[in-house]
mmCIF file of C-alpha atoms in Angstrom:
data_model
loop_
_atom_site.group_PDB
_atom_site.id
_atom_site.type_symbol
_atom_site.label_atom_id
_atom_site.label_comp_id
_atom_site.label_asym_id
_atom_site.label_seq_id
_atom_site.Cartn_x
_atom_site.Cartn_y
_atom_site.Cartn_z
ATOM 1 C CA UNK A 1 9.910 -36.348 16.526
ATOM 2 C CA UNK A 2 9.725 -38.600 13.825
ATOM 3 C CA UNK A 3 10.527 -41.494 15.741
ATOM 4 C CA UNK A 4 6.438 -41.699 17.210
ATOM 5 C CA UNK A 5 4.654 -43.537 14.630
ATOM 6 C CA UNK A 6 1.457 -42.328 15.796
ATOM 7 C CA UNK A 7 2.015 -38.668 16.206
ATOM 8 C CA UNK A 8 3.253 -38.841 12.641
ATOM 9 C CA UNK A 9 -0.133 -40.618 11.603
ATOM 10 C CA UNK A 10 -2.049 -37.614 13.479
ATOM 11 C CA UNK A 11 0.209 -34.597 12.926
ATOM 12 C CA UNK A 12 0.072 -35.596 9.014
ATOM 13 C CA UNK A 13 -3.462 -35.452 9.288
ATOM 14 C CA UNK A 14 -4.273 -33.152 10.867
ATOM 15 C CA UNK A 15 -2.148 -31.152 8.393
ATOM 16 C CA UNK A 16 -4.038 -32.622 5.293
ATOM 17 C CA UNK A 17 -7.219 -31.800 6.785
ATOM 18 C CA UNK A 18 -6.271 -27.950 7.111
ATOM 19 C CA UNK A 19 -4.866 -27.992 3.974
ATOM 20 C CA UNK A 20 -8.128 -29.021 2.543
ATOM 21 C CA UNK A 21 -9.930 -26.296 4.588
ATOM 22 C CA UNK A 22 -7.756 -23.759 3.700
ATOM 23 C CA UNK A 23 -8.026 -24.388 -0.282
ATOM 24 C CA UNK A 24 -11.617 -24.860 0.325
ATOM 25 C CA UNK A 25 -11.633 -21.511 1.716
ATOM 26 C CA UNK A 26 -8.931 -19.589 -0.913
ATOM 27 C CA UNK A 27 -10.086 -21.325 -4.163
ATOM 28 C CA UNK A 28 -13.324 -22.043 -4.481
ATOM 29 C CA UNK A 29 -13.421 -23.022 -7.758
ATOM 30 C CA UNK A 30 -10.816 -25.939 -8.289
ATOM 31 C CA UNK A 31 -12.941 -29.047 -7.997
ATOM 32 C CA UNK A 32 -13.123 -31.897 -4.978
ATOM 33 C CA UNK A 33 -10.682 -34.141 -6.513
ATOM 34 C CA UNK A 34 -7.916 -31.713 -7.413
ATOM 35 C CA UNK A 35 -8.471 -30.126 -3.849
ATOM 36 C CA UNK A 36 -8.259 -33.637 -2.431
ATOM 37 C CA UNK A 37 -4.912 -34.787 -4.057
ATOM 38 C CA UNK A 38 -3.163 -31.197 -3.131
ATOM 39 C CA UNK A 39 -4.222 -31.852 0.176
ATOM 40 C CA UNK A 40 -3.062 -34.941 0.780
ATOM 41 C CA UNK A 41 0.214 -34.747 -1.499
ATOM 42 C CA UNK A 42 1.493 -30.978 -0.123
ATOM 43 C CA UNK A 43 2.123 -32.404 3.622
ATOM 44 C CA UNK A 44 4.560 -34.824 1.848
ATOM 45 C CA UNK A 45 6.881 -32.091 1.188
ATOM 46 C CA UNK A 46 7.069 -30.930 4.205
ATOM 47 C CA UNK A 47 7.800 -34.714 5.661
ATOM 48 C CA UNK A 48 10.669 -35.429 3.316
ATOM 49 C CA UNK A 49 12.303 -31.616 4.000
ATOM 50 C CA UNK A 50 12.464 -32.968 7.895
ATOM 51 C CA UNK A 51 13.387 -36.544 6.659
ATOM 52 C CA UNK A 52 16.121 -35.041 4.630
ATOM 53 C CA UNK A 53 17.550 -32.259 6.206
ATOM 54 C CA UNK A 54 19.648 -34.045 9.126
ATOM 55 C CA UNK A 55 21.177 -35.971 6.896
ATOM 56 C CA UNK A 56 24.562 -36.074 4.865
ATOM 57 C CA UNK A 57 22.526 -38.082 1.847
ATOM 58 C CA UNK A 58 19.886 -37.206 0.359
ATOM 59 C CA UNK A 59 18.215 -40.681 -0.399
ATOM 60 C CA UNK A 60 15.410 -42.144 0.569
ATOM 61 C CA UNK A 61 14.749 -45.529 1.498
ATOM 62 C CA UNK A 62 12.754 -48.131 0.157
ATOM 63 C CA UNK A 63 10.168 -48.025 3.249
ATOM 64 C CA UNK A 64 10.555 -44.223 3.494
ATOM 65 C CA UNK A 65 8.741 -44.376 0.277
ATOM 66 C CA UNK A 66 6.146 -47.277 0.645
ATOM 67 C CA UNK A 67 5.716 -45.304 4.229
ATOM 68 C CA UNK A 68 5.429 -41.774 2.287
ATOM 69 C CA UNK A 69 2.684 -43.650 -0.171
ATOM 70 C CA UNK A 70 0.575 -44.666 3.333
ATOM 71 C CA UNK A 71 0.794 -41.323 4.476
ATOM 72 C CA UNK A 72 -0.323 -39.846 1.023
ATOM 73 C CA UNK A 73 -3.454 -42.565 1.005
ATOM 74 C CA UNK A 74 -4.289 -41.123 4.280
ATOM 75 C CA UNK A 75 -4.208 -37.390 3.424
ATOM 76 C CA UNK A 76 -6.277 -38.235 0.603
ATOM 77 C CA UNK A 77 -9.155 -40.013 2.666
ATOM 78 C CA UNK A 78 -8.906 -36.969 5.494
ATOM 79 C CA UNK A 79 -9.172 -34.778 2.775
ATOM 80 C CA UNK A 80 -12.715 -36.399 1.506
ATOM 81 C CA UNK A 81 -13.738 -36.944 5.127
ATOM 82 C CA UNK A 82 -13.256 -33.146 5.655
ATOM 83 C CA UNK A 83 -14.647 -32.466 2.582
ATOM 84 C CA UNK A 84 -17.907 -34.493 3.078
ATOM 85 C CA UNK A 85 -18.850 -32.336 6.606
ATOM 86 C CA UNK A 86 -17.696 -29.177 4.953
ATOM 87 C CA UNK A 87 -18.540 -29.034 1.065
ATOM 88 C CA UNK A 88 -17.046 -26.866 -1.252
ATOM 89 C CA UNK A 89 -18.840 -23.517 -1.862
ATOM 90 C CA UNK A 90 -19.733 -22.473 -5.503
ATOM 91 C CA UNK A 91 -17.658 -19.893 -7.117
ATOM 92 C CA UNK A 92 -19.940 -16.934 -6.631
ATOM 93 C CA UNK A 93 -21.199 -17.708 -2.617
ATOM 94 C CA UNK A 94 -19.617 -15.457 -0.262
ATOM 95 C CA UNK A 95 -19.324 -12.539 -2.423
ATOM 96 C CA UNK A 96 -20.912 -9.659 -1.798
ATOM 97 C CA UNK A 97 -23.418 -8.562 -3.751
ATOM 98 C CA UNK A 98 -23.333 -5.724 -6.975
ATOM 99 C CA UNK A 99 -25.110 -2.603 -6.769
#
């Protein structure tokens, strides 16, 4: 699964740009950037747990890492793509209104 260079580019994301969504959609209130780094960065743990799990080490190489800083460029830049179609809401939109 890992082996497919570019359904690694496109699963990761793809997973970065729901990530960004779904903290969009949960915390309204933590700014672009923040939301942009955590979406980009949290897919990474998910990569090494795969990376890492078959093995009977649990280093990384060299290029696992300059390849895990790629991938982490690229979440970032989903992140603000998604974010530029969909901005983030203000804290008080979507809340119902008081009586």
């Amino acid at each position: 699964m890992l082996d497919s260079v570019p359904f690694l580019i496109a699963s990761y994301a793809a997973m970065s740009a729901g990530m960004s969504l779904a903290v969009r959609k949960v915390s309204p209130t933590m700014g672009p950037r923040l939301r942009h780094l955590f979406a980009g960065a949290a897919p990474l743990a998910v990569l090494f747990a795969i990376r890492l799990e078959g093995g009977p080490s649990t280093t990384l190489d060299g290029m696992d890492l300059f390849g895990a800083g790629g991938l982490l460029a690229l979440g970032v830049a989903t992140s603000s793509l998604v974010g530029r179609f969909l901005p983030t809401r203000k804290a008080g939109e979507g809340q119902l209104p008081a009586r």
